[in-house]
PDB file of C-alpha atoms in Angstrom:
ATOM      1  CA  MET A   1       0.000   0.000   0.000  1.00 89.00           C
ATOM      2  CA  LYS A   2       1.410   3.349  -1.053  1.00 90.00           C
ATOM      3  CA  LEU A   3       0.503   6.870  -0.039  1.00 90.00           C
ATOM      4  CA  GLN A   4       0.208   7.714  -3.721  1.00 92.00           C
ATOM      5  CA  GLN A   5      -2.477   5.048  -4.148  1.00 92.00           C
ATOM      6  CA  LEU A   6      -4.481   6.521  -1.270  1.00 92.00           C
ATOM      7  CA  ARG A   7      -4.165   9.933  -2.894  1.00 90.00           C
ATOM      8  CA  TYR A   8      -5.475   8.538  -6.170  1.00 93.00           C
ATOM      9  CA  ILE A   9      -8.568   6.860  -4.724  1.00 92.00           C
ATOM     10  CA  TRP A  10      -9.337   9.959  -2.646  1.00 90.00           C
ATOM     11  CA  GLU A  11      -9.048  12.301  -5.612  1.00 91.00           C
ATOM     12  CA  VAL A  12     -11.053  10.033  -7.904  1.00 93.00           C
ATOM     13  CA  ALA A  13     -13.851   9.877  -5.335  1.00 92.00           C
ATOM     14  CA  HIS A  14     -13.828  13.686  -5.135  1.00 88.00           C
ATOM     15  CA  HIS A  15     -13.860  14.155  -8.901  1.00 89.00           C
ATOM     16  CA  ASP A  16     -17.193  12.351  -9.358  1.00 90.00           C
ATOM     17  CA  LEU A  17     -15.370   9.090 -10.235  1.00 92.00           C
ATOM     18  CA  ASN A  18     -13.965  10.756 -13.349  1.00 92.00           C
ATOM     19  CA  VAL A  19     -10.461   9.290 -13.739  1.00 91.00           C
ATOM     20  CA  SER A  20      -9.620  11.481 -16.731  1.00 90.00           C
ATOM     21  CA  GLN A  21     -10.479  14.640 -14.821  1.00 90.00           C
ATOM     22  CA  THR A  22      -8.536  13.395 -11.811  1.00 92.00           C
ATOM     23  CA  ALA A  23      -5.486  12.748 -13.959  1.00 91.00           C
ATOM     24  CA  GLN A  24      -5.611  16.285 -15.304  1.00 89.00           C
ATOM     25  CA  SER A  25      -5.852  17.773 -11.821  1.00 87.00           C
ATOM     26  CA  LEU A  26      -2.888  15.692 -10.620  1.00 88.00           C
ATOM     27  CA  PHE A  27      -0.832  16.233 -13.809  1.00 88.00           C
ATOM     28  CA  THR A  28      -0.466  12.534 -14.405  1.00 91.00           C
ATOM     29  CA  SER A  29      -1.833   9.897 -16.787  1.00 92.00           C
ATOM     30  CA  GLN A  30      -5.235   8.247 -16.656  1.00 90.00           C
ATOM     31  CA  PRO A  31      -3.827   4.707 -17.227  1.00 91.00           C
ATOM     32  CA  GLY A  32      -1.364   5.252 -14.396  1.00 91.00           C
ATOM     33  CA  ILE A  33      -4.132   6.126 -11.946  1.00 92.00           C
ATOM     34  CA  SER A  34      -6.304   3.206 -13.049  1.00 92.00           C
ATOM     35  CA  LYS A  35      -3.380   0.819 -12.697  1.00 91.00           C
ATOM     36  CA  GLN A  36      -2.530   1.973  -9.183  1.00 92.00           C
ATOM     37  CA  ILE A  37      -6.150   1.716  -8.068  1.00 93.00           C
ATOM     38  CA  ARG A  38      -6.300  -1.855  -9.392  1.00 92.00           C
ATOM     39  CA  LEU A  39      -3.043  -2.748  -7.643  1.00 92.00           C
ATOM     40  CA  LEU A  40      -4.408  -1.408  -4.358  1.00 93.00           C
ATOM     41  CA  GLU A  41      -7.672  -3.323  -4.771  1.00 93.00           C
ATOM     42  CA  ASP A  42      -5.754  -6.515  -5.578  1.00 92.00           C
ATOM     43  CA  GLU A  43      -3.592  -6.046  -2.485  1.00 93.00           C
ATOM     44  CA  LEU A  44      -6.601  -5.425  -0.234  1.00 92.00           C
ATOM     45  CA  GLY A  45      -8.748  -8.130  -1.822  1.00 92.00           C
ATOM     46  CA  VAL A  46     -11.794  -5.848  -2.189  1.00 93.00           C
ATOM     47  CA  GLU A  47     -13.126  -3.479  -4.806  1.00 93.00           C
ATOM     48  CA  ILE A  48     -13.076   0.170  -3.815  1.00 95.00           C
ATOM     49  CA  PHE A  49     -15.080   1.205  -6.889  1.00 94.00           C
ATOM     50  CA  SER A  50     -17.775  -0.643  -8.825  1.00 93.00           C
ATOM     51  CA  ARG A  51     -17.341  -0.639 -12.599  1.00 91.00           C
ATOM     52  CA  ASN A  52     -19.350  -0.815 -15.770  1.00 88.00           C
ATOM     53  CA  GLY A  53     -16.789  -1.777 -18.353  1.00 84.00           C
ATOM     54  CA  LYS A  54     -13.935   0.713 -17.996  1.00 82.00           C
ATOM     55  CA  HIS A  55     -16.075   3.298 -16.197  1.00 87.00           C
ATOM     56  CA  LEU A  56     -16.308   3.665 -12.420  1.00 92.00           C
ATOM     57  CA  THR A  57     -19.949   3.796 -11.367  1.00 93.00           C
ATOM     58  CA  ARG A  58     -19.984   4.066  -7.576  1.00 93.00           C
ATOM     59  CA  VAL A  59     -17.992   3.668  -4.387  1.00 94.00           C
ATOM     60  CA  THR A  60     -18.534   0.250  -2.807  1.00 94.00           C
ATOM     61  CA  PRO A  61     -19.408  -0.097   0.897  1.00 92.00           C
ATOM     62  CA  ALA A  62     -15.855  -1.325   1.528  1.00 94.00           C
ATOM     63  CA  GLY A  63     -14.578   1.588  -0.522  1.00 93.00           C
ATOM     64  CA  GLN A  64     -16.485   4.073   1.615  1.00 92.00           C
ATOM     65  CA  ALA A  65     -14.827   2.764   4.765  1.00 94.00           C
ATOM     66  CA  ILE A  66     -11.405   2.729   3.095  1.00 94.00           C
ATOM     67  CA  LEU A  67     -11.839   6.277   1.769  1.00 93.00           C
ATOM     68  CA  ALA A  68     -12.742   7.594   5.206  1.00 88.00           C
ATOM     69  CA  ILE A  69      -9.473   6.266   6.636  1.00 91.00           C
ATOM     70  CA  ALA A  70      -7.513   7.316   3.546  1.00 91.00           C
ATOM     71  CA  GLY A  71      -8.790  10.864   4.036  1.00 86.00           C
ATOM     72  CA  GLU A  72      -7.558  10.860   7.629  1.00 86.00           C
ATOM     73  CA  ILE A  73      -4.141   9.582   6.574  1.00 88.00           C
ATOM     74  CA  LEU A  74      -3.820  12.212   3.847  1.00 86.00           C
ATOM     75  CA  ARG A  75      -4.832  14.975   6.235  1.00 82.00           C
ATOM     76  CA  LYS A  76      -2.276  13.804   8.785  1.00 84.00           C
ATOM     77  CA  THR A  77       0.342  13.733   6.052  1.00 86.00           C
ATOM     78  CA  GLU A  78      -0.530  17.301   5.128  1.00 83.00           C
ATOM     79  CA  SER A  79      -0.283  18.310   8.800  1.00 78.00           C
ATOM     80  CA  ILE A  80       3.239  16.864   8.923  1.00 83.00           C
ATOM     81  CA  ARG A  81       4.154  18.979   5.902  1.00 81.00           C
ATOM     82  CA  GLN A  82       2.580  22.041   7.486  1.00 76.00           C
ATOM     83  CA  ILE A  83       4.511  21.513  10.723  1.00 81.00           C
ATOM     84  CA  ALA A  84       7.784  21.157   8.838  1.00 79.00           C
ATOM     85  CA  GLN A  85       7.105  24.265   6.775  1.00 75.00           C
ATOM     86  CA  GLU A  86       6.130  26.265   9.859  1.00 72.00           C
ATOM     87  CA  TYR A  87       9.605  25.641  11.265  1.00 73.00           C
ATOM     88  CA  THR A  88      11.489  26.141   7.996  1.00 74.00           C
ATOM     89  CA  ASP A  89       9.583  29.048   6.442  1.00 76.00           C
ATOM     90  CA  GLN A  90       6.843  30.578   8.576  1.00 76.00           C
ATOM     91  CA  LYS A  91       5.612  33.004   5.927  1.00 82.00           C
ATOM     92  CA  ARG A  92       5.318  30.644   2.963  1.00 86.00           C
ATOM     93  CA  GLY A  93       2.505  28.200   2.270  1.00 89.00           C
ATOM     94  CA  HIS A  94      -1.108  28.077   1.132  1.00 90.00           C
ATOM     95  CA  LEU A  95      -4.504  28.797   2.652  1.00 94.00           C
ATOM     96  CA  SER A  96      -7.828  27.705   1.191  1.00 94.00           C
ATOM     97  CA  ILE A  97     -11.098  29.293   2.271  1.00 96.00           C
ATOM     98  CA  ALA A  98     -14.686  28.335   1.464  1.00 95.00           C
ATOM     99  CA  THR A  99     -17.380  30.954   1.901  1.00 94.00           C
ATOM    100  CA  THR A 100     -20.576  32.458   0.521  1.00 90.00           C
ATOM    101  CA  HIS A 101     -20.827  35.249  -2.018  1.00 88.00           C
ATOM    102  CA  THR A 102     -21.868  37.767   0.648  1.00 88.00           C
ATOM    103  CA  GLN A 103     -18.745  37.149   2.728  1.00 92.00           C
ATOM    104  CA  ALA A 104     -16.467  37.045  -0.327  1.00 93.00           C
ATOM    105  CA  ARG A 105     -17.911  40.227  -1.824  1.00 93.00           C
ATOM    106  CA  TYR A 106     -18.525  42.445   1.211  1.00 93.00           C
ATOM    107  CA  ARG A 107     -16.622  41.260   4.263  1.00 93.00           C
ATOM    108  CA  LEU A 108     -13.414  39.597   3.094  1.00 95.00           C
ATOM    109  CA  PRO A 109     -11.805  42.011   0.576  1.00 95.00           C
ATOM    110  CA  SER A 110     -10.175  44.272   3.177  1.00 95.00           C
ATOM    111  CA  VAL A 111      -9.133  41.263   5.272  1.00 96.00           C
ATOM    112  CA  ILE A 112      -7.520  39.534   2.309  1.00 96.00           C
ATOM    113  CA  GLU A 113      -5.903  42.739   1.077  1.00 97.00           C
ATOM    114  CA  GLY A 114      -4.142  43.170   4.416  1.00 96.00           C
ATOM    115  CA  PHE A 115      -3.259  39.481   4.641  1.00 96.00           C
ATOM    116  CA  VAL A 116      -1.645  39.453   1.195  1.00 96.00           C
ATOM    117  CA  LYS A 117       0.502  42.431   2.155  1.00 96.00           C
ATOM    118  CA  ARG A 118       1.683  40.711   5.335  1.00 95.00           C
ATOM    119  CA  PHE A 119       2.157  37.292   3.735  1.00 95.00           C
ATOM    120  CA  PRO A 120       2.959  37.769   0.036  1.00 95.00           C
ATOM    121  CA  ASP A 121       4.341  34.222  -0.227  1.00 93.00           C
ATOM    122  CA  VAL A 122       1.156  32.535   1.015  1.00 94.00           C
ATOM    123  CA  THR A 123      -1.089  31.415  -1.840  1.00 93.00           C
ATOM    124  CA  LEU A 124      -4.760  32.070  -1.133  1.00 94.00           C
ATOM    125  CA  ASN A 125      -7.523  29.996  -2.724  1.00 94.00           C
ATOM    126  CA  MET A 126     -11.179  30.908  -2.322  1.00 95.00           C
ATOM    127  CA  HIS A 127     -14.078  28.557  -2.991  1.00 94.00           C
ATOM    128  CA  GLN A 128     -17.699  29.714  -3.017  1.00 91.00           C
ATOM    129  CA  GLY A 129     -20.754  27.597  -2.349  1.00 87.00           C
ATOM    130  CA  ASN A 130     -23.835  27.171  -0.232  1.00 84.00           C
ATOM    131  CA  PRO A 131     -23.400  26.641   3.525  1.00 82.00           C
ATOM    132  CA  GLN A 132     -23.709  22.858   3.217  1.00 83.00           C
ATOM    133  CA  GLN A 133     -21.022  22.706   0.533  1.00 87.00           C
ATOM    134  CA  ILE A 134     -18.794  25.064   2.514  1.00 90.00           C
ATOM    135  CA  ALA A 135     -19.009  22.936   5.647  1.00 86.00           C
ATOM    136  CA  GLU A 136     -18.367  19.753   3.666  1.00 86.00           C
ATOM    137  CA  MET A 137     -15.238  21.247   2.101  1.00 89.00           C
ATOM    138  CA  ALA A 138     -13.863  22.046   5.543  1.00 88.00           C
ATOM    139  CA  ALA A 139     -14.898  18.678   6.960  1.00 84.00           C
ATOM    140  CA  ASP A 140     -13.193  16.660   4.214  1.00 81.00           C
ATOM    141  CA  GLY A 141     -10.037  18.790   4.186  1.00 82.00           C
ATOM    142  CA  THR A 142     -10.560  20.470   0.806  1.00 86.00           C
ATOM    143  CA  VAL A 143     -10.175  23.851   2.550  1.00 92.00           C
ATOM    144  CA  GLU A 144      -8.626  24.963   5.823  1.00 92.00           C
ATOM    145  CA  PHE A 145     -11.325  27.499   6.746  1.00 95.00           C
ATOM    146  CA  ALA A 146     -15.071  27.667   6.210  1.00 94.00           C
ATOM    147  CA  ILE A 147     -16.830  30.996   6.718  1.00 94.00           C
ATOM    148  CA  ALA A 148     -20.621  31.031   6.744  1.00 88.00           C
ATOM    149  CA  THR A 149     -23.708  31.918   8.747  1.00 85.00           C
ATOM    150  CA  GLU A 150     -25.798  28.767   8.425  1.00 73.00           C
ATOM    151  CA  GLY A 151     -25.374  25.041   8.054  1.00 65.00           C
ATOM    152  CA  MET A 152     -22.021  24.421   9.733  1.00 67.00           C
ATOM    153  CA  GLU A 153     -23.351  23.548  13.162  1.00 66.00           C
ATOM    154  CA  HIS A 154     -24.423  20.145  11.851  1.00 64.00           C
ATOM    155  CA  PHE A 155     -20.807  19.056  11.245  1.00 70.00           C
ATOM    156  CA  SER A 156     -19.373  17.713  14.491  1.00 75.00           C
ATOM    157  CA  ASP A 157     -15.878  17.454  12.993  1.00 81.00           C
ATOM    158  CA  LEU A 158     -15.604  21.247  12.751  1.00 87.00           C
ATOM    159  CA  VAL A 159     -14.334  23.654  15.397  1.00 90.00           C
ATOM    160  CA  MET A 160     -16.646  26.672  15.144  1.00 88.00           C
ATOM    161  CA  LEU A 161     -15.627  30.176  16.220  1.00 93.00           C
ATOM    162  CA  PRO A 162     -18.267  32.954  16.247  1.00 93.00           C
ATOM    163  CA  CYS A 163     -16.997  36.094  14.511  1.00 95.00           C
ATOM    164  CA  TYR A 164     -19.676  38.786  14.395  1.00 94.00           C
ATOM    165  CA  HIS A 165     -23.403  39.474  14.491  1.00 93.00           C
ATOM    166  CA  TRP A 166     -25.249  41.095  11.626  1.00 93.00           C
ATOM    167  CA  ASN A 167     -28.777  41.955  10.601  1.00 91.00           C
ATOM    168  CA  ARG A 168     -30.827  42.911   7.587  1.00 92.00           C
ATOM    169  CA  THR A 169     -31.788  45.883   5.487  1.00 95.00           C
ATOM    170  CA  VAL A 170     -34.845  46.284   3.294  1.00 96.00           C
ATOM    171  CA  VAL A 171     -33.967  47.939  -0.019  1.00 97.00           C
ATOM    172  CA  VAL A 172     -36.518  49.665  -2.246  1.00 97.00           C
ATOM    173  CA  PRO A 173     -36.282  51.893  -5.315  1.00 96.00           C
ATOM    174  CA  LYS A 174     -36.429  55.630  -4.707  1.00 94.00           C
ATOM    175  CA  GLY A 175     -40.041  56.755  -4.795  1.00 93.00           C
ATOM    176  CA  HIS A 176     -41.363  53.442  -3.432  1.00 95.00           C
ATOM    177  CA  PRO A 177     -44.205  53.816  -0.863  1.00 94.00           C
ATOM    178  CA  LEU A 178     -42.007  52.282   1.860  1.00 95.00           C
ATOM    179  CA  ALA A 179     -39.178  54.740   1.259  1.00 93.00           C
ATOM    180  CA  ASN A 180     -40.766  57.316   3.588  1.00 89.00           C
ATOM    181  CA  VAL A 181     -41.807  54.920   6.367  1.00 90.00           C
ATOM    182  CA  LYS A 182     -39.868  55.892   9.491  1.00 88.00           C
ATOM    183  CA  ARG A 183     -40.053  52.529  11.264  1.00 93.00           C
ATOM    184  CA  LEU A 184     -40.914  49.428   9.277  1.00 94.00           C
ATOM    185  CA  THR A 185     -43.192  46.690  10.533  1.00 94.00           C
ATOM    186  CA  LEU A 186     -43.362  43.116   9.279  1.00 93.00           C
ATOM    187  CA  GLU A 187     -46.879  43.897   8.081  1.00 94.00           C
ATOM    188  CA  ASP A 188     -45.431  46.689   5.924  1.00 94.00           C
ATOM    189  CA  VAL A 189     -42.919  44.313   4.386  1.00 94.00           C
ATOM    190  CA  ALA A 190     -45.446  41.500   3.873  1.00 93.00           C
ATOM    191  CA  ARG A 191     -47.637  43.755   1.696  1.00 94.00           C
ATOM    192  CA  TYR A 192     -45.129  43.694  -1.140  1.00 96.00           C
ATOM    193  CA  PRO A 193     -43.468  41.016  -3.288  1.00 96.00           C
ATOM    194  CA  ILE A 194     -40.078  40.133  -1.788  1.00 95.00           C
ATOM    195  CA  VAL A 195     -36.728  39.433  -3.412  1.00 95.00           C
ATOM    196  CA  THR A 196     -34.251  37.790  -1.029  1.00 92.00           C
ATOM    197  CA  TYR A 197     -31.782  35.001  -0.427  1.00 89.00           C
ATOM    198  CA  VAL A 198     -32.305  31.345  -1.275  1.00 84.00           C
ATOM    199  CA  PHE A 199     -33.291  29.325   1.790  1.00 73.00           C
ATOM    200  CA  GLY A 200     -30.180  28.124   3.624  1.00 61.00           C
ATOM    201  CA  PHE A 201     -28.125  31.146   2.576  1.00 62.00           C
ATOM    202  CA  THR A 202     -27.062  34.157   4.595  1.00 60.00           C
ATOM    203  CA  GLY A 203     -29.385  33.879   7.559  1.00 60.00           C
ATOM    204  CA  ARG A 204     -32.516  33.234   5.505  1.00 67.00           C
ATOM    205  CA  SER A 205     -33.947  30.997   8.257  1.00 74.00           C
ATOM    206  CA  LYS A 206     -34.158  33.973  10.662  1.00 81.00           C
ATOM    207  CA  LEU A 207     -36.178  35.894   8.112  1.00 82.00           C
ATOM    208  CA  ASP A 208     -38.676  33.077   7.608  1.00 82.00           C
ATOM    209  CA  ALA A 209     -38.969  32.511  11.365  1.00 86.00           C
ATOM    210  CA  ALA A 210     -39.854  36.166  12.001  1.00 89.00           C
ATOM    211  CA  PHE A 211     -42.766  36.112   9.549  1.00 89.00           C
ATOM    212  CA  GLN A 212     -43.975  32.768  10.864  1.00 89.00           C
ATOM    213  CA  ALA A 213     -43.960  34.037  14.474  1.00 90.00           C
ATOM    214  CA  GLN A 214     -46.275  36.888  13.441  1.00 89.00           C
ATOM    215  CA  GLY A 215     -48.577  34.610  11.477  1.00 91.00           C
ATOM    216  CA  LEU A 216     -47.583  36.281   8.215  1.00 90.00           C
ATOM    217  CA  THR A 217     -46.846  34.634   4.886  1.00 88.00           C
ATOM    218  CA  PRO A 218     -44.261  36.605   2.916  1.00 89.00           C
ATOM    219  CA  HIS A 219     -44.779  36.741  -0.843  1.00 91.00           C
ATOM    220  CA  VAL A 220     -41.273  35.751  -1.979  1.00 92.00           C
ATOM    221  CA  VAL A 221     -41.236  36.088  -5.755  1.00 95.00           C
ATOM    222  CA  PHE A 222     -37.526  35.726  -6.475  1.00 94.00           C
ATOM    223  CA  THR A 223     -34.543  34.276  -4.627  1.00 92.00           C
ATOM    224  CA  ALA A 224     -30.815  34.384  -5.288  1.00 90.00           C
ATOM    225  CA  THR A 225     -27.543  33.580  -3.550  1.00 86.00           C
ATOM    226  CA  ASP A 226     -26.009  36.911  -4.493  1.00 88.00           C
ATOM    227  CA  ALA A 227     -26.986  40.269  -2.937  1.00 92.00           C
ATOM    228  CA  ASP A 228     -25.909  42.084  -6.099  1.00 93.00           C
ATOM    229  CA  VAL A 229     -28.411  40.012  -8.075  1.00 95.00           C
ATOM    230  CA  ILE A 230     -31.131  40.765  -5.499  1.00 95.00           C
ATOM    231  CA  LYS A 231     -30.476  44.517  -5.825  1.00 96.00           C
ATOM    232  CA  THR A 232     -30.593  44.247  -9.615  1.00 96.00           C
ATOM    233  CA  TYR A 233     -34.090  42.769  -9.512  1.00 97.00           C
ATOM    234  CA  VAL A 234     -35.253  45.331  -6.967  1.00 97.00           C
ATOM    235  CA  ARG A 235     -34.163  47.993  -9.473  1.00 96.00           C
ATOM    236  CA  LEU A 236     -36.264  46.232 -12.105  1.00 95.00           C
ATOM    237  CA  GLY A 237     -39.324  46.531  -9.870  1.00 94.00           C
ATOM    238  CA  ILE A 238     -39.729  42.798  -9.251  1.00 96.00           C
ATOM    239  CA  GLY A 239     -40.130  43.374  -5.518  1.00 96.00           C
ATOM    240  CA  ILE A 240     -38.587  44.872  -2.412  1.00 96.00           C
ATOM    241  CA  GLY A 241     -35.275  43.362  -1.328  1.00 96.00           C
ATOM    242  CA  ILE A 242     -34.176  41.940   2.003  1.00 94.00           C
ATOM    243  CA  ILE A 243     -30.393  41.654   2.192  1.00 94.00           C
ATOM    244  CA  ALA A 244     -27.595  41.587   4.740  1.00 92.00           C
ATOM    245  CA  SER A 245     -26.961  45.159   5.900  1.00 94.00           C
ATOM    246  CA  MET A 246     -23.286  44.854   4.922  1.00 93.00           C
ATOM    247  CA  ALA A 247     -24.379  44.287   1.318  1.00 94.00           C
ATOM    248  CA  PHE A 248     -25.791  47.793   0.905  1.00 95.00           C
ATOM    249  CA  GLU A 249     -23.113  50.223  -0.267  1.00 94.00           C
ATOM    250  CA  PRO A 250     -24.418  53.803  -0.002  1.00 94.00           C
ATOM    251  CA  GLU A 251     -21.877  55.226  -2.439  1.00 93.00           C
ATOM    252  CA  LYS A 252     -22.819  52.658  -5.116  1.00 93.00           C
ATOM    253  CA  ASP A 253     -26.422  51.825  -4.324  1.00 95.00           C
ATOM    254  CA  GLY A 254     -27.683  55.108  -2.883  1.00 93.00           C
ATOM    255  CA  SER A 255     -28.247  56.783  -6.224  1.00 93.00           C
ATOM    256  CA  ASP A 256     -31.358  54.747  -7.005  1.00 95.00           C
ATOM    257  CA  LEU A 257     -32.064  52.585  -3.949  1.00 96.00           C
ATOM    258  CA  VAL A 258     -33.145  53.416  -0.412  1.00 96.00           C
ATOM    259  CA  ALA A 259     -31.984  51.306   2.546  1.00 96.00           C
ATOM    260  CA  LEU A 260     -34.475  50.817   5.387  1.00 96.00           C
ATOM    261  CA  ASP A 261     -33.344  49.485   8.748  1.00 94.00           C
ATOM    262  CA  ALA A 262     -34.887  46.079   9.494  1.00 94.00           C
ATOM    263  CA  SER A 263     -32.753  45.086  12.485  1.00 92.00           C
ATOM    264  CA  HIS A 264     -35.769  45.394  14.808  1.00 93.00           C
ATOM    265  CA  LEU A 265     -37.786  42.983  12.667  1.00 93.00           C
ATOM    266  CA  PHE A 266     -35.453  39.994  12.610  1.00 90.00           C
ATOM    267  CA  ASP A 267     -33.177  38.253  15.095  1.00 88.00           C
ATOM    268  CA  SER A 268     -29.538  38.905  14.353  1.00 89.00           C
ATOM    269  CA  SER A 269     -27.455  36.205  12.691  1.00 89.00           C
ATOM    270  CA  THR A 270     -23.928  35.145  13.577  1.00 91.00           C
ATOM    271  CA  THR A 271     -21.195  34.447  11.073  1.00 93.00           C
ATOM    272  CA  SER A 272     -18.600  31.877  12.154  1.00 92.00           C
ATOM    273  CA  ILE A 273     -15.281  30.607  10.928  1.00 94.00           C
ATOM    274  CA  GLY A 274     -14.661  26.878  11.191  1.00 92.00           C
ATOM    275  CA  PHE A 275     -11.863  24.408  10.643  1.00 93.00           C
ATOM    276  CA  ARG A 276     -11.572  20.677  10.966  1.00 89.00           C
ATOM    277  CA  LYS A 277     -10.621  19.197  14.323  1.00 86.00           C
ATOM    278  CA  GLY A 278      -6.994  18.151  14.299  1.00 84.00           C
ATOM    279  CA  THR A 279      -5.965  20.809  11.768  1.00 88.00           C
ATOM    280  CA  PHE A 280      -2.447  22.084  12.388  1.00 88.00           C
ATOM    281  CA  LEU A 281      -2.837  25.859  12.530  1.00 92.00           C
ATOM    282  CA  ARG A 282       0.104  27.706  11.108  1.00 92.00           C
ATOM    283  CA  GLY A 283       1.049  31.179  12.281  1.00 93.00           C
ATOM    284  CA  PHE A 284      -0.473  32.900   9.251  1.00 95.00           C
ATOM    285  CA  MET A 285      -3.742  31.021   9.855  1.00 95.00           C
ATOM    286  CA  TYR A 286      -4.005  32.534  13.334  1.00 96.00           C
ATOM    287  CA  ASP A 287      -3.226  35.893  11.743  1.00 96.00           C
ATOM    288  CA  PHE A 288      -6.033  35.474   9.204  1.00 97.00           C
ATOM    289  CA  MET A 289      -8.591  34.606  11.881  1.00 97.00           C
ATOM    290  CA  LYS A 290      -7.641  37.602  14.003  1.00 97.00           C
ATOM    291  CA  ALA A 291      -7.815  39.911  10.978  1.00 97.00           C
ATOM    292  CA  PHE A 292     -11.309  38.610  10.202  1.00 97.00           C
ATOM    293  CA  ALA A 293     -12.478  38.727  13.833  1.00 96.00           C
ATOM    294  CA  PRO A 294     -10.127  40.693  16.155  1.00 95.00           C
ATOM    295  CA  HIS A 295     -11.325  38.909  19.304  1.00 96.00           C
ATOM    296  CA  LEU A 296     -10.025  35.582  17.921  1.00 96.00           C
ATOM    297  CA  THR A 297      -6.611  35.764  19.529  1.00 95.00           C
ATOM    298  CA  ARG A 298      -4.253  32.826  19.375  1.00 95.00           C
ATOM    299  CA  ASP A 299      -4.860  32.078  23.068  1.00 95.00           C
ATOM    300  CA  LEU A 300      -8.643  32.031  22.602  1.00 96.00           C
ATOM    301  CA  VAL A 301      -8.475  29.847  19.491  1.00 95.00           C
ATOM    302  CA  ASP A 302      -6.139  27.386  21.253  1.00 94.00           C
ATOM    303  CA  ALA A 303      -8.474  27.289  24.253  1.00 94.00           C
ATOM    304  CA  VAL A 304     -11.443  26.475  22.000  1.00 93.00           C
ATOM    305  CA  VAL A 305      -9.486  23.691  20.302  1.00 91.00           C
ATOM    306  CA  GLN A 306      -8.939  22.073  23.707  1.00 90.00           C
ATOM    307  CA  THR A 307     -12.657  21.964  24.573  1.00 88.00           C
ATOM    308  CA  HIS A 308     -14.773  18.839  24.202  1.00 81.00           C
ATOM    309  CA  THR A 309     -18.365  20.105  24.415  1.00 81.00           C
ATOM    310  CA  GLN A 310     -20.442  22.926  23.002  1.00 79.00           C
ATOM    311  CA  GLU A 311     -21.070  24.146  26.546  1.00 85.00           C
ATOM    312  CA  GLU A 312     -17.334  24.529  27.131  1.00 88.00           C
ATOM    313  CA  ARG A 313     -16.940  26.458  23.897  1.00 85.00           C
ATOM    314  CA  GLU A 314     -19.853  28.766  24.703  1.00 85.00           C
ATOM    315  CA  ALA A 315     -18.354  29.455  28.135  1.00 90.00           C
ATOM    316  CA  LEU A 316     -15.158  30.732  26.539  1.00 91.00           C
ATOM    317  CA  PHE A 317     -17.145  33.313  24.562  1.00 91.00           C
ATOM    318  CA  LYS A 318     -19.443  34.290  27.431  1.00 86.00           C
ATOM    319  CA  ASN A 319     -17.553  37.502  28.164  1.00 87.00           C
ATOM    320  CA  VAL A 320     -16.531  38.193  24.554  1.00 90.00           C
ATOM    321  CA  GLU A 321     -18.543  40.962  22.902  1.00 88.00           C
ATOM    322  CA  LEU A 322     -18.863  40.116  19.243  1.00 91.00           C
ATOM    323  CA  PRO A 323     -18.833  43.012  16.757  1.00 89.00           C
ATOM    324  CA  ARG A 324     -22.139  43.979  15.143  1.00 88.00           C
ATOM    325  CA  LEU A 325     -22.073  44.843  11.458  1.00 82.00           C
TER     326      LEU A 325
END
């Protein structure tokens, strides 16, 4: 059994069983990968992948168990490399982040700009997806950090660190009847077609819960994952928009849109940063977390890593006042 063989089966499984695509991503040959997978299966005496002719069709039950352990081995191998590099060159390496469009577009640019200046030899990779995909990427080791508001609490393999609270803004075109309302009510909002986030994105569950608690049924006519898209359709008159407050930029949006405070209508949401348990955190990773959320000092992060229960983690943040955006 070779480490290379474990790498091949892991990568094939994460490229939708497409050996050709896997070969391209690993800069090697398709026959070479197929041969090594067969050699590993022959050595183990079980099939890792089912086949239809030359095509892989699914991961076998035995293969699923083998892949889980292979993933752990590969992650440990990467940790060994990270440890060695931390002691040989502390400011060189790579950092992969998975996040939503809202975080990538509105919250992270200044953080990444500063990080790149401090660590010009660290390669940054950003992946975007829905909260479920983001959490999965962190859980399986595809990325080091996951940043999202929803969905990550269901992954027990992730260490979650709360970063900041945020709330919502209702956006309407100038001249809209709501533009002159001094203090919005949910009844006001429910009278109009609504354009907002897809369920499961950017705190959408808090929005739905607020309407439900008041016995109101919002008329959601259009949903998107991207606040810029939501604002575009508000401009077209499709409906009024409900977006994260951070996504309204007065200097860009204020010429034709009006932002109405909705923080009193909905419970605030909390954005967190998460990483897989057992991840070796390099110095620049601590730096990134602190730049994103200044209260996440190295001592606090290390203390969270040592906890075993959610109650212990919550106790560490009991006296920490999270920023509100």
